[in-house]
Coordinates of C-alpha atoms in Angstrom, one line a residue:
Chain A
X1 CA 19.7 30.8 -10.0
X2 CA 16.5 30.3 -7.6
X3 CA 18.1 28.2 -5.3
X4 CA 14.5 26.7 -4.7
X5 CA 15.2 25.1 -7.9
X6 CA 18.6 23.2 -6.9
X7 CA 17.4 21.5 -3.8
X8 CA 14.7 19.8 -6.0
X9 CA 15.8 15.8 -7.2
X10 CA 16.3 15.7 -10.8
X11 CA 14.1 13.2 -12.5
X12 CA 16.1 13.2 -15.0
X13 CA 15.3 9.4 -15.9
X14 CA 12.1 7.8 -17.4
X15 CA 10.4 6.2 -14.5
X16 CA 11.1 2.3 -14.3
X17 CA 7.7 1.2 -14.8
X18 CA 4.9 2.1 -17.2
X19 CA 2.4 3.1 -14.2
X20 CA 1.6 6.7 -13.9
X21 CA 1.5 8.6 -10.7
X22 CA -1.8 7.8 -8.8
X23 CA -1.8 11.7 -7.5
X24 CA -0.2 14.3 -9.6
X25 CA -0.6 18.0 -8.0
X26 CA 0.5 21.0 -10.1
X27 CA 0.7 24.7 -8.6
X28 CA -1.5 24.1 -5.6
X29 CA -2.1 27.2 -3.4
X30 CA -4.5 28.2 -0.9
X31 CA -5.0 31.6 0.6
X32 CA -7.3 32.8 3.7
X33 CA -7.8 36.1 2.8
X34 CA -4.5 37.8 2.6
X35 CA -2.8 35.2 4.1
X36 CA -1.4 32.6 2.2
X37 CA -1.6 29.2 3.5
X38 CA 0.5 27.5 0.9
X39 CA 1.5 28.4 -2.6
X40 CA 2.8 26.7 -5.9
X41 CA 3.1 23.4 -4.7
X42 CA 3.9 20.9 -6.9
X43 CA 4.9 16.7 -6.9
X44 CA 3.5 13.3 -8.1
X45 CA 3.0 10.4 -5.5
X46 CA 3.4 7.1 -7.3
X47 CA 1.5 3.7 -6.6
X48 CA 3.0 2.2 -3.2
X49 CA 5.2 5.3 -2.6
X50 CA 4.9 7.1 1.4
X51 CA 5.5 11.0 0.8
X52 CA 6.0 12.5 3.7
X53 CA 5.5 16.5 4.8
X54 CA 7.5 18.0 7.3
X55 CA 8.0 22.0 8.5
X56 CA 6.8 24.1 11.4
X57 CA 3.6 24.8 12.4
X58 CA 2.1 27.2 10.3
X59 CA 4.2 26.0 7.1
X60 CA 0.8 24.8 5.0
X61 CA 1.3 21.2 5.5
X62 CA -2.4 20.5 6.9
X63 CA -3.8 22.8 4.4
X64 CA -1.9 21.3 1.7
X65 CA -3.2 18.1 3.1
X66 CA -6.8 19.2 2.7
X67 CA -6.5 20.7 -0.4
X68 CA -5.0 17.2 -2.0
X69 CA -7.4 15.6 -0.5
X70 CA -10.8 16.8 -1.6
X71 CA -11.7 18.5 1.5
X72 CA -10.7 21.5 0.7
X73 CA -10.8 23.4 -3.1
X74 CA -7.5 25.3 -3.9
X75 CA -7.3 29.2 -5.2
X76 CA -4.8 28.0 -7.7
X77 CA -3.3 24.9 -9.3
X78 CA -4.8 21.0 -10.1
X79 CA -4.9 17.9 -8.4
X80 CA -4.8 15.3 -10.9
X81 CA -6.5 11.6 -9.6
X82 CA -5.7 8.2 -11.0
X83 CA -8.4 5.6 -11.3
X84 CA -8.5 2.5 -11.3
X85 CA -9.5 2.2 -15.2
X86 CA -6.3 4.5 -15.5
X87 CA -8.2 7.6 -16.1
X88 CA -7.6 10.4 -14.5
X89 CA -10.1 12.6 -12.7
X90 CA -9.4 16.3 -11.6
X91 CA -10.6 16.3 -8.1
X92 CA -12.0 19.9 -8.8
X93 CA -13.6 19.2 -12.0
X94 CA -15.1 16.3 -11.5
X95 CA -18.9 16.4 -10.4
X96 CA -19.1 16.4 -6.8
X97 CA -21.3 12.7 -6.4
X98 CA -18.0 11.2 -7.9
X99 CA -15.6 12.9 -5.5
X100 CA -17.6 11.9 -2.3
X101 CA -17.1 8.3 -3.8
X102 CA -13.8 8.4 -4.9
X103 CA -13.2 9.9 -1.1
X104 CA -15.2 6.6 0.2
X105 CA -14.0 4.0 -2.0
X106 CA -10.7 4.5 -3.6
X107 CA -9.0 6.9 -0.6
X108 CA -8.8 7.3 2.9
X109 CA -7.8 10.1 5.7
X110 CA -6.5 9.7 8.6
X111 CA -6.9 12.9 11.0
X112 CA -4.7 12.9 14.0
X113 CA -7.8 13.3 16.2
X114 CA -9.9 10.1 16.1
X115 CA -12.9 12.5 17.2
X116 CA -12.5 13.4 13.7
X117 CA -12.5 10.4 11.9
X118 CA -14.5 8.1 13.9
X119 CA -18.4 8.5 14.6
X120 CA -18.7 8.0 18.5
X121 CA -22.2 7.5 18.6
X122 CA -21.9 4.1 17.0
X123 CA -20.0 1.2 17.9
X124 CA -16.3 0.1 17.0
X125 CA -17.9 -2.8 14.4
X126 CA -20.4 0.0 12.6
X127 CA -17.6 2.5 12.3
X128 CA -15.8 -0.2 10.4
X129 CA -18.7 -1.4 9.0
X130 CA -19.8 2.0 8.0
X131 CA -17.7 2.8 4.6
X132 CA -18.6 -0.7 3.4
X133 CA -22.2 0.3 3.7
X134 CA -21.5 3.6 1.8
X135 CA -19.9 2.0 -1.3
X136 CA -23.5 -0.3 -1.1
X137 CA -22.8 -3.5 0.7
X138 CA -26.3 -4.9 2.2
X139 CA -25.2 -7.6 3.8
X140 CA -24.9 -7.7 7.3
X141 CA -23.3 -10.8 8.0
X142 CA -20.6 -9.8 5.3
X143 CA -20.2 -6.4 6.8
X144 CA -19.9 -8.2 10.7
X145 CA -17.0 -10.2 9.2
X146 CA -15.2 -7.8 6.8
X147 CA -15.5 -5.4 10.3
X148 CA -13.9 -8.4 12.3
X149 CA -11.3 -9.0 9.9
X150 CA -10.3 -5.6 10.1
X151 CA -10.5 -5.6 13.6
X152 CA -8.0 -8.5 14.2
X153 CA -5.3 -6.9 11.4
X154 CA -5.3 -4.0 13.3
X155 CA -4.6 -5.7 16.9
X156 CA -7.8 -4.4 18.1
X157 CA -9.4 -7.4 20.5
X158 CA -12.7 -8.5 18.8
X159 CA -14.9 -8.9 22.1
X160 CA -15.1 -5.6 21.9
X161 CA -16.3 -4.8 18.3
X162 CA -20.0 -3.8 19.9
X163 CA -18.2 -1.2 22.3
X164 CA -18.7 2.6 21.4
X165 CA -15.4 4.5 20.6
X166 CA -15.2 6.7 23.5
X167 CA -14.1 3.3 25.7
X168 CA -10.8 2.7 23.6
X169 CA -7.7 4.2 24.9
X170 CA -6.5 7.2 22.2
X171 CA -4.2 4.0 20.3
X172 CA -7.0 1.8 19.8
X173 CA -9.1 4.5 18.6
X174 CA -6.5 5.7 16.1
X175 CA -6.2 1.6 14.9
X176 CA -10.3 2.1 14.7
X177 CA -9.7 5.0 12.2
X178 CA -7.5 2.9 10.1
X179 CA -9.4 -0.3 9.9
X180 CA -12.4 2.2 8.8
X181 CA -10.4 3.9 6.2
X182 CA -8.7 0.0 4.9
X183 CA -12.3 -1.9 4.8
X184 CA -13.0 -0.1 1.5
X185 CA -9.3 -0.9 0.1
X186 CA -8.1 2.2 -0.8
X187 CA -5.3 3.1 -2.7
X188 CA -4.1 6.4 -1.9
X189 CA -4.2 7.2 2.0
X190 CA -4.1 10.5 4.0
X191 CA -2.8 10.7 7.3
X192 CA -2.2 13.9 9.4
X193 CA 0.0 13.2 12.8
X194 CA -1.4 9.9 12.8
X195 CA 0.9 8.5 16.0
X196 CA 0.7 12.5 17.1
X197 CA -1.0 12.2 20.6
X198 CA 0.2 8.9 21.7
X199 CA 2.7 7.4 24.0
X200 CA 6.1 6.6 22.6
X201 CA 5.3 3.0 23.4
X202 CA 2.0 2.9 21.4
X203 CA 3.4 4.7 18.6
X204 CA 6.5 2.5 18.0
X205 CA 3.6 -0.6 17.7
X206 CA 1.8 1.7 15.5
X207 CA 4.2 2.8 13.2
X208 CA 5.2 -0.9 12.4
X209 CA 1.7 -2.2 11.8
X210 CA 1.6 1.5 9.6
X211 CA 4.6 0.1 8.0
X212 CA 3.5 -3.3 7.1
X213 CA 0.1 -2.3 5.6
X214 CA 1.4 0.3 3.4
X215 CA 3.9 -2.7 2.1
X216 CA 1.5 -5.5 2.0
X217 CA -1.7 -3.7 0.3
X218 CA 1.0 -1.8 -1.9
X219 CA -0.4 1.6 -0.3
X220 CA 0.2 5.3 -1.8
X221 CA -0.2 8.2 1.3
X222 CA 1.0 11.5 2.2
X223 CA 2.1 11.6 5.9
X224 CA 2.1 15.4 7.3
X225 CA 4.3 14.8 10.8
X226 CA 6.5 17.4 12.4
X227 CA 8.6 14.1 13.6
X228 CA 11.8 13.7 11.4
X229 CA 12.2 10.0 13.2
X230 CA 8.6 9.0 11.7
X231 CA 9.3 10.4 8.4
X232 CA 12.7 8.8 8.4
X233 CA 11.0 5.2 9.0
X234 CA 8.1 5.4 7.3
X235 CA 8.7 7.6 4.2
X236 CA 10.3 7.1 0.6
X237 CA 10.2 11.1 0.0
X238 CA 10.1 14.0 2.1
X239 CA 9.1 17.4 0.9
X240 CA 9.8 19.9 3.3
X241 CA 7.8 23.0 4.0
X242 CA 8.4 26.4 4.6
X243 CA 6.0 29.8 5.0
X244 CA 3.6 27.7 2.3
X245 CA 6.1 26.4 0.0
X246 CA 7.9 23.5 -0.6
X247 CA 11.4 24.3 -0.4
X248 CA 12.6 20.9 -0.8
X249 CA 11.8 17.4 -1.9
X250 CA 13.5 14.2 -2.4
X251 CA 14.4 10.7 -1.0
X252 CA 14.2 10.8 2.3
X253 CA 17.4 9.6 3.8
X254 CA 18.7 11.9 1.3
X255 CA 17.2 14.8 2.2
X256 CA 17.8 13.9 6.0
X257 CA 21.7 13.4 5.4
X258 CA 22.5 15.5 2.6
X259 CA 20.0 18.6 2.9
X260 CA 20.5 21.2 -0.1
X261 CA 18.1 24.5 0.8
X262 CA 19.0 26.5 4.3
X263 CA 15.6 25.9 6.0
X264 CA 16.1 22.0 5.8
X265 CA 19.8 22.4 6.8
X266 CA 18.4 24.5 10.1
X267 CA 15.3 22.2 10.9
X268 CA 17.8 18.8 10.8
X269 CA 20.5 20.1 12.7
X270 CA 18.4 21.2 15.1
X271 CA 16.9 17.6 15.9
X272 CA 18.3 16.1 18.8
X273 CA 18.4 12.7 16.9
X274 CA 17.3 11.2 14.4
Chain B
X1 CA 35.6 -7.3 -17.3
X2 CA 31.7 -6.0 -17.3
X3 CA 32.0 -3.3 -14.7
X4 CA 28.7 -2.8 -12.5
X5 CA 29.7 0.6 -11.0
X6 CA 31.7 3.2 -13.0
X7 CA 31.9 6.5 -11.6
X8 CA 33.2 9.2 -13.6
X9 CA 34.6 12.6 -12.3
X10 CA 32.8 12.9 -9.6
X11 CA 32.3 16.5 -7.6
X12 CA 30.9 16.2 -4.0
X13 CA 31.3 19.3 -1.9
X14 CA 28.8 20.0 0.6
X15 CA 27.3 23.9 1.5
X16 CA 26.8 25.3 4.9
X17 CA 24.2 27.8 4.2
X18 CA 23.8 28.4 8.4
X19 CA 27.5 28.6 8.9
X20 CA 27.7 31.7 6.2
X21 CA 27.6 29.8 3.0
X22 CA 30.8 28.1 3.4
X23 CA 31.7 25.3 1.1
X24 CA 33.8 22.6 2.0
X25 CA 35.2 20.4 -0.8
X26 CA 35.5 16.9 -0.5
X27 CA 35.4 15.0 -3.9
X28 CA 36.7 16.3 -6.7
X29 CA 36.7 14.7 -10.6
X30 CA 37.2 10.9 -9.0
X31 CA 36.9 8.2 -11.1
X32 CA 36.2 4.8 -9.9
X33 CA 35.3 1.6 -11.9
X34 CA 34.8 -1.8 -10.2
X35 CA 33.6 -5.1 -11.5
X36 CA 31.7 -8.8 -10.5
X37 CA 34.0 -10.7 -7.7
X38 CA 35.9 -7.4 -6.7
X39 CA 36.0 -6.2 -3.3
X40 CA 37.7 -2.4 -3.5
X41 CA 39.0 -1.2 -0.2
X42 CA 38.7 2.7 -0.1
X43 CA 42.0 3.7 2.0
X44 CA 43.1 7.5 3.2
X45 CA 43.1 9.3 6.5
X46 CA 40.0 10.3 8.1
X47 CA 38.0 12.9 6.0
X48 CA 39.2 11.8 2.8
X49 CA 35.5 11.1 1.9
X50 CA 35.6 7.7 1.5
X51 CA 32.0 7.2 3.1
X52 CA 30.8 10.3 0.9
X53 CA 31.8 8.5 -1.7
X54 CA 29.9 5.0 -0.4
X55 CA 27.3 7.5 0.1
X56 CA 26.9 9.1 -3.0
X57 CA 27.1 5.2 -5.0
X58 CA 23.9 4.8 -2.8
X59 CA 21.8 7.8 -4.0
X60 CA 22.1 8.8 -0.1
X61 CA 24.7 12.3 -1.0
X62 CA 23.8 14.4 -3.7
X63 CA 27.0 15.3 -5.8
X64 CA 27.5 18.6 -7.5
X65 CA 28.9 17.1 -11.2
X66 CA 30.3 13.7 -12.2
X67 CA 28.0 10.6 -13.3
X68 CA 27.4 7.5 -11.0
X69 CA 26.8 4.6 -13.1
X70 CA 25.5 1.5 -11.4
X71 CA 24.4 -1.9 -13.6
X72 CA 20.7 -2.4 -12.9
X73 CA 18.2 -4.5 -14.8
X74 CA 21.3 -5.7 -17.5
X75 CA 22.1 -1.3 -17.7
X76 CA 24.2 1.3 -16.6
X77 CA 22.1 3.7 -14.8
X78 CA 23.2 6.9 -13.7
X79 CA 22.0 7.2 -10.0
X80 CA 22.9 10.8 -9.8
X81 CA 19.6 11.7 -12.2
X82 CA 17.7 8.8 -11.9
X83 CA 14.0 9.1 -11.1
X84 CA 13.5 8.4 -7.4
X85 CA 11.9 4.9 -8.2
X86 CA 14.4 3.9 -10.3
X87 CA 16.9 4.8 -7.2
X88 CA 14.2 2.9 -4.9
X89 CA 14.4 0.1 -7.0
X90 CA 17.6 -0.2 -7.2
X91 CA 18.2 0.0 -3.6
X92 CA 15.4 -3.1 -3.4
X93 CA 17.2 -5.4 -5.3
X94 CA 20.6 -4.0 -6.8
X95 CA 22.3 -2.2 -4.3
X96 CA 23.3 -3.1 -0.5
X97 CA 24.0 -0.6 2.1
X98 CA 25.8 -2.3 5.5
X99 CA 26.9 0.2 7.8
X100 CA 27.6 -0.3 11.4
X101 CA 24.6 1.2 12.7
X102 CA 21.3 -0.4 12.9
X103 CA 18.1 2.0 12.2
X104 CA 14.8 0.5 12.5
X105 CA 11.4 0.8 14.1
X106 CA 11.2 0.3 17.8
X107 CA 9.6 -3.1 19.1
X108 CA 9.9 -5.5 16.1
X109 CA 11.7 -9.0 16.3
X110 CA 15.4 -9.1 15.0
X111 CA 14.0 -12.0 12.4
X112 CA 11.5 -10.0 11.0
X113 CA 14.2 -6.8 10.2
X114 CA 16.4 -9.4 8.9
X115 CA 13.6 -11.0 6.7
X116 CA 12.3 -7.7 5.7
X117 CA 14.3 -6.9 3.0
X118 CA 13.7 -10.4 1.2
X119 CA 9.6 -9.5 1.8
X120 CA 10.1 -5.9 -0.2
X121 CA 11.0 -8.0 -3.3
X122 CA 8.3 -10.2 -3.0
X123 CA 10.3 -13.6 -1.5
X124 CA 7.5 -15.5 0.4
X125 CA 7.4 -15.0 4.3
X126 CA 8.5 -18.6 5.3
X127 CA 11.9 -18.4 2.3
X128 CA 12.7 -15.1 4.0
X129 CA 12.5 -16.2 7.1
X130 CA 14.6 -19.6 7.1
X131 CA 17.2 -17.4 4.9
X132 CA 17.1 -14.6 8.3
X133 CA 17.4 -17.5 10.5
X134 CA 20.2 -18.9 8.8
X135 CA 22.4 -15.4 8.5
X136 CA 21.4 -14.9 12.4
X137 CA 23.0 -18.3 13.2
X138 CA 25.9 -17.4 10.6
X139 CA 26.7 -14.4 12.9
X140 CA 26.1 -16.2 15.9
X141 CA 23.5 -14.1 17.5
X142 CA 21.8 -16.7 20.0
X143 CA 18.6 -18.4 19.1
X144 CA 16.3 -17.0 22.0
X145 CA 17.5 -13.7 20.8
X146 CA 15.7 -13.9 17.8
X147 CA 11.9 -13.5 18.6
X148 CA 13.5 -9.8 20.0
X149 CA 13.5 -6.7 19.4
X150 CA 17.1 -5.5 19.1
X151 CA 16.8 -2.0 20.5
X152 CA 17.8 -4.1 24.1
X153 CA 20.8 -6.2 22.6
X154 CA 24.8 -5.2 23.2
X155 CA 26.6 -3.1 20.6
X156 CA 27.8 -5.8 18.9
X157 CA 24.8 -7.8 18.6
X158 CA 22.5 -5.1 17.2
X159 CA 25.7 -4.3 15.1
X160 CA 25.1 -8.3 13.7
X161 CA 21.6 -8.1 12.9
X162 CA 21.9 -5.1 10.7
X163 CA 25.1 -7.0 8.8
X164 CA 22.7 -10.1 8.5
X165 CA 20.0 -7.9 7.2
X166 CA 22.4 -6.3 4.9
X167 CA 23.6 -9.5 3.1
X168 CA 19.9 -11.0 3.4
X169 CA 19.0 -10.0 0.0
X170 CA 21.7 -11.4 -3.2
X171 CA 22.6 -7.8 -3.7
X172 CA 25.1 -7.6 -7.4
X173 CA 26.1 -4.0 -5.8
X174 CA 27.6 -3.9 -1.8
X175 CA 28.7 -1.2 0.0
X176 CA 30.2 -1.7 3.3
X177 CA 30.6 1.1 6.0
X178 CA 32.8 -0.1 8.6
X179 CA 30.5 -3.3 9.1
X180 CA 33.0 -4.9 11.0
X181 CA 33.6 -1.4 13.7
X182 CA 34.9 -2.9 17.4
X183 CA 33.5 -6.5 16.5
X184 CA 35.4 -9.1 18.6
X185 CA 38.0 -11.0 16.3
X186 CA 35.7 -15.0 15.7
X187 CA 32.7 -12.5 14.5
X188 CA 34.7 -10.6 12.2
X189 CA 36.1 -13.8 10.9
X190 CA 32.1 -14.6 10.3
X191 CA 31.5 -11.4 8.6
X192 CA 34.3 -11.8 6.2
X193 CA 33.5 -15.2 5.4
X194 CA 29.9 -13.5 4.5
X195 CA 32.3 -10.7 2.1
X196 CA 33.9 -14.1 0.2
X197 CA 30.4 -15.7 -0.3
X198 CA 29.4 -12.3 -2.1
X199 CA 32.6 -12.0 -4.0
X200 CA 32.2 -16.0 -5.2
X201 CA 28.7 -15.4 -6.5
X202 CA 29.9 -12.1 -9.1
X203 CA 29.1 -9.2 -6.2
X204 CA 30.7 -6.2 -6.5
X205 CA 31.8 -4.6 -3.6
X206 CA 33.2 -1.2 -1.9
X207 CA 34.0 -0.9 1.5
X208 CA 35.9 1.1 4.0
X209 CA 37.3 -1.0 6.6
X210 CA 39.7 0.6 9.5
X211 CA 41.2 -2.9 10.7
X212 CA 43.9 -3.4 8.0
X213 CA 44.5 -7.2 8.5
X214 CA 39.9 -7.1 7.8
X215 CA 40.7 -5.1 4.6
X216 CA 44.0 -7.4 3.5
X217 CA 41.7 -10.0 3.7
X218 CA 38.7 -9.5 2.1
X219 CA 39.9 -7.0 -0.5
X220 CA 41.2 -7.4 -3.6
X221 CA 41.9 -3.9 -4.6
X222 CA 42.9 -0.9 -2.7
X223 CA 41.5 2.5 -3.9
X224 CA 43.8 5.0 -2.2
X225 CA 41.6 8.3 -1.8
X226 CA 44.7 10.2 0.1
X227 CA 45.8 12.0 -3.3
X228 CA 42.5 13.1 -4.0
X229 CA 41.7 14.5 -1.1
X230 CA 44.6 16.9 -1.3
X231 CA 42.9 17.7 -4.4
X232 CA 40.1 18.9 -3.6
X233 CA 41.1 21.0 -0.8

C-alpha cells in the first residue's frame, strides 16, 4: 500500500454544511526545468478554514503558494475558485482581466517581505487606500475613512496614515500589508511567513490580531510557515511537505500529536517545543 | 439510556517509523458506551492508554480500526471518518477537551481565552464575557488577574484558566485529562463542583483523574483499562 495514502484524513463523511470549498486544487505541479518544485498536490480549503503548510526549505511550499494563488500558472493540475455567486472559476482558464480582479477584490497575499506587498513610494493611507481605488471607488473622503478604519483595526496609530512605509518599524509594516489586503474584504487570504522577520514580541501581538480577523470576517487562507508553534495556534489543517509533495494532511493538532508518514514523525520530534 | 459516545472495538497502536518501524500496541478491540449525567473514570496503571483513549474520542489520535461514535446534532457520528469540519464542529459545540495544560497565544488577557470559546459559536462578546468572569471567580483566580495574560501566572493558576475555559462552553460531550493535576485541595473541591454542574445538566463525561478520593467523588462509573492493556501487548 502507498503509505502516502494512509497518512491522508479520511473524509469519509458528507461535509456538515451545504457550502462547497472556496479553493479546490487538483494535481498541482510545478517544474523549473528538470527540477521539480512540487508535484501532484491536491486539497480543498473550505469557507473560514486556516490550512497551514509546513516542511523544509526547498519542499515547494512557496511555489505551491504561488501557483494557488494566481501568480504563478502550474505545468499540471487545476485550481478550482469559488465565487461569490457560487460559481466556480478555474484560475487558469479564466480570462486574465477576471483573474487580476478576483486577485484585487475577492483575495489577498500576504508576502513575508512588506517590500513586496506594500508600494513605498506612497503613503501608509494610499497603500490602504489603493485596492479600494482598483475595484473603482472615487471617493476620496470614503477611501480616507475606509483607510482609517483599517488603520485603527490593525493597531496602527492614525497620525501617521500620511507617513511613507519605509518609516514603520518591520511589524507595522507587515499590519500595513494586511489592512491593504482586508479593505477590499476578501475571502480567501495568502500569507507566506507573515510574523517571519519579526521579534518574538511583535509576532505574539500579531498572531492574535491574525487570529481574531480570520474568526471575525470568517476568513479562508493558506499559511506557508516553517514554525510548527504558528501553525499549531493559527491552523485548522496542516499539510506537510516534503521534496514537492504533500506527504501528509489533516487536523492540525492531529497531525502534530499523532503524525502517520516518517517525514512528519522526524520534523515534530525534532522541535524543541511546541 | 440514549448513549452520546459509544465506541466500538477500538484499535489504537501507534508506528515508529524513525525508531525501525516498531509498533507499539496500546488499544486493542475496546468498547466503551457512556450516557447523559455519567461521569466514567478511566482507571489502570500508567500506559494503559487511558489518555489515548480521551484522545482518540476527541479526533486528536488516529486509530487503526474500531468506530468512535459521538451524538452530534441529535446523531451518532463516527469521529474516526468524519470530514474534518464535521470533527471541527463538533469540537465547537459538542465536545470539551480539559487537560491540565494551558496552550494559547502569547499576550492575550485570561478573560478573553476563557470567553473565546463562547465567541467561536457565535455567543455575543458581552454574554461571553460575564459567563468567563463568572467561571474565573468560580475557580478563584483573583479579579486583577483577569485583564492578564496568563503566560506570567503560577502553575496552578494558568492550570485554572484553561479548566474555566474548558467548561466555558455547555459542552453535551467532556473529556477530562487530569484537570485537577497538583491543584491544592479548596480548588479541586471548585473544580469538582464544576464536574456535578455538568453531570446535573445531561453531560456526559470521561476522565482520568490520579487522586482517587477526586475520582470517588465525581465519578459514577469506573472503566478499568488494566485488563485491556494486557491485551494488547
Amino acid at each position: 500500500m502507498n503509505p502516502h495514502v494512509t497518512a491522508f484524513e479520511r473524509d469519509g463523511g458528507p461535509a456538515p454544511s451545504l457550502a462547497a470549498p472556496i479553493l479546490s486544487v487538483r494535481g498541482v505541479g510545478k517544474r523549473y526545468g528538470s527540477n521539480v518544485a512540487c508535484r501532484d498536490v491536491t486539497f480543498e480549503l473550505w469557507p473560514g478554514e486556516v490550512l497551514a503548510v509546513v516542511g523544509e526549505s526547498g519542499a515547494g511550499k512557496t511555489t505551491l503558494l504561488h501557483c494557488i494563488s494566481g501568480q504563478l500558472e502550474p505545468d499540471d493540475g487545476e485550481v478550482l475558485f469559488q465565487r461569490r455567486d457560487g460559481s466556480q472559476a478555474n484560475l487558469y482558464g479564466i480570462p486574465e482581466p477576471e483573474r487580476r480582479r478576483l486577485m484585487r477584490t475577492d483575495w489577498g497575499v500576504i508576502h513575508q517581505n512588506p517590500r513586496d506587498g506594500l508600494r513605498f513610494g506612497v503613503s501608509a493611507g494610499a497603500n490602504v487606500g489603493e485596492r479600494l481605488m482598483a475595484v473603482g471607488a472615487r471617493h476620496y473622503g470614503d477611501i480616507r475613512a475606509a483607510a482609517t478604519d483599517w488603520l485603527k483595526r490593525l493597531e496602527v496609530d492614525v497620525a501617521r496614515i500620511d507617513d511613507l512605509p519605509q518609516t514603520f518599524s518591520g511589524g507595522m509594516q507587515q499590519r500595513l500589508q494586511i489592512a491593504r489586503n482586508l479593505v477590499t474584504q476578501p475571502r480567501l487570504v495568502f500569507m507566506d511567513e507573515p510574523t517571519g522577520g519579526l521579534d518574538v514580541s511583535v509576532q505574539a501581538r500579531l498572531l492574535d490580531l491574525l487570529r481574531t480577523l480570520v474568526s471575525e470576517l470568517h476568513l479562508a487562507a493558506v499559511l506557508v510557515t516553517h514554525d510548527l508553534a504558528v501553525a499549531r495556534l493559527l491552523a485548522d489543517r496542516l499539510m506537510v511537505m516534503r521534496g514537492g509533495e504533500a506527504v501528509e494532511l489533516g487536523l492540525t493538532d492531529q497531525v502534530l500529536d499523532d503524525p502517520q508518514h516518517p517525514y512528519t514523525q522526524l520534523l515534530v520530534s525534532s522541535v524543541l517545543q511546541i | 439510556m440514549s448513549s452520546l459516545i459509544d465506541v466500538r472495538g477500538l484499535d489504537k497502536s501507534f508506528r515508529l517509523h524513525n525508531q525501525g518501524g516498531l509498533v507499539i500496541p496500546v488499544l486493542r478491540g475496546l468498547d466503551l458506551t457512556v450516557g447523559s449525567g455519567e461521569c466514567v473514570v478511566l482507571a489502570g496503571p500508567s500506559g494503559a492508554g487511558k489518555s489515548t483513549l480521551l484522545r482518540c474520542l476527541y479526533g486528536n489520535y488516529k486509530p487503526q480500526g474500531g468506530q468512535v461514535r459521538v451524538r452530534h446534532d441529535g446523531r451518532m457520528v463516527d469521529v474516526v471518518t468524519a470530514h474534518h469540519q464535521t470533527i471541527l464542529d463538533m469540537r465547537r459545540r459538542t465536545i470539551g477537551y480539559v487537560s491540565q495544560f494551558l496552550r494559547v497565544v502569547p499576550r492575550v488577557p485570561a478573560l478573553d481565552i476563557v470567553a473565546e470559546p463562547l465567541r467561536r459559536i457565535g455567543t455575543a462578546a458581552e454574554a461571553a464575557r460575564a459567563r468567563a468572569r463568572e467561571l474565573l471567580d468560580r475557580l478563584a483566580i483573583p479579579e486583577r488577574l483577569w485583564s492578564l495574560a496568563p503566560q506570567t501566572f503560577s502553575g496552578g493558576e494558568q492550570q485554572r484558566v484553561n479548566i474555566a475555559r474548558g467548561f466555558a462552553v455547555d459542552y453535551p460531550v467532556l473529556l477530562l485529562d487530569e484537570p485537577t493535576a497538583a491543584l491544592d485541595a479548596d480548588n479541586r473541591a471548585r473544580v469538582a463542583s464544576l464536574i456535578q454542574d455538568a453531570r446535573r445538566r445531561g453531560a456526559a463525561m470521561v476522565g482520568i483523574f490520579h487522586d482517587q478520593d477526586f475520582a470517588a467523588q465525581v465519578g459514577t462509573r469506573r472503566f478499568d483499562m488494566t485488563v485491556l492493556a494486557r491485551a494488547a501487548a
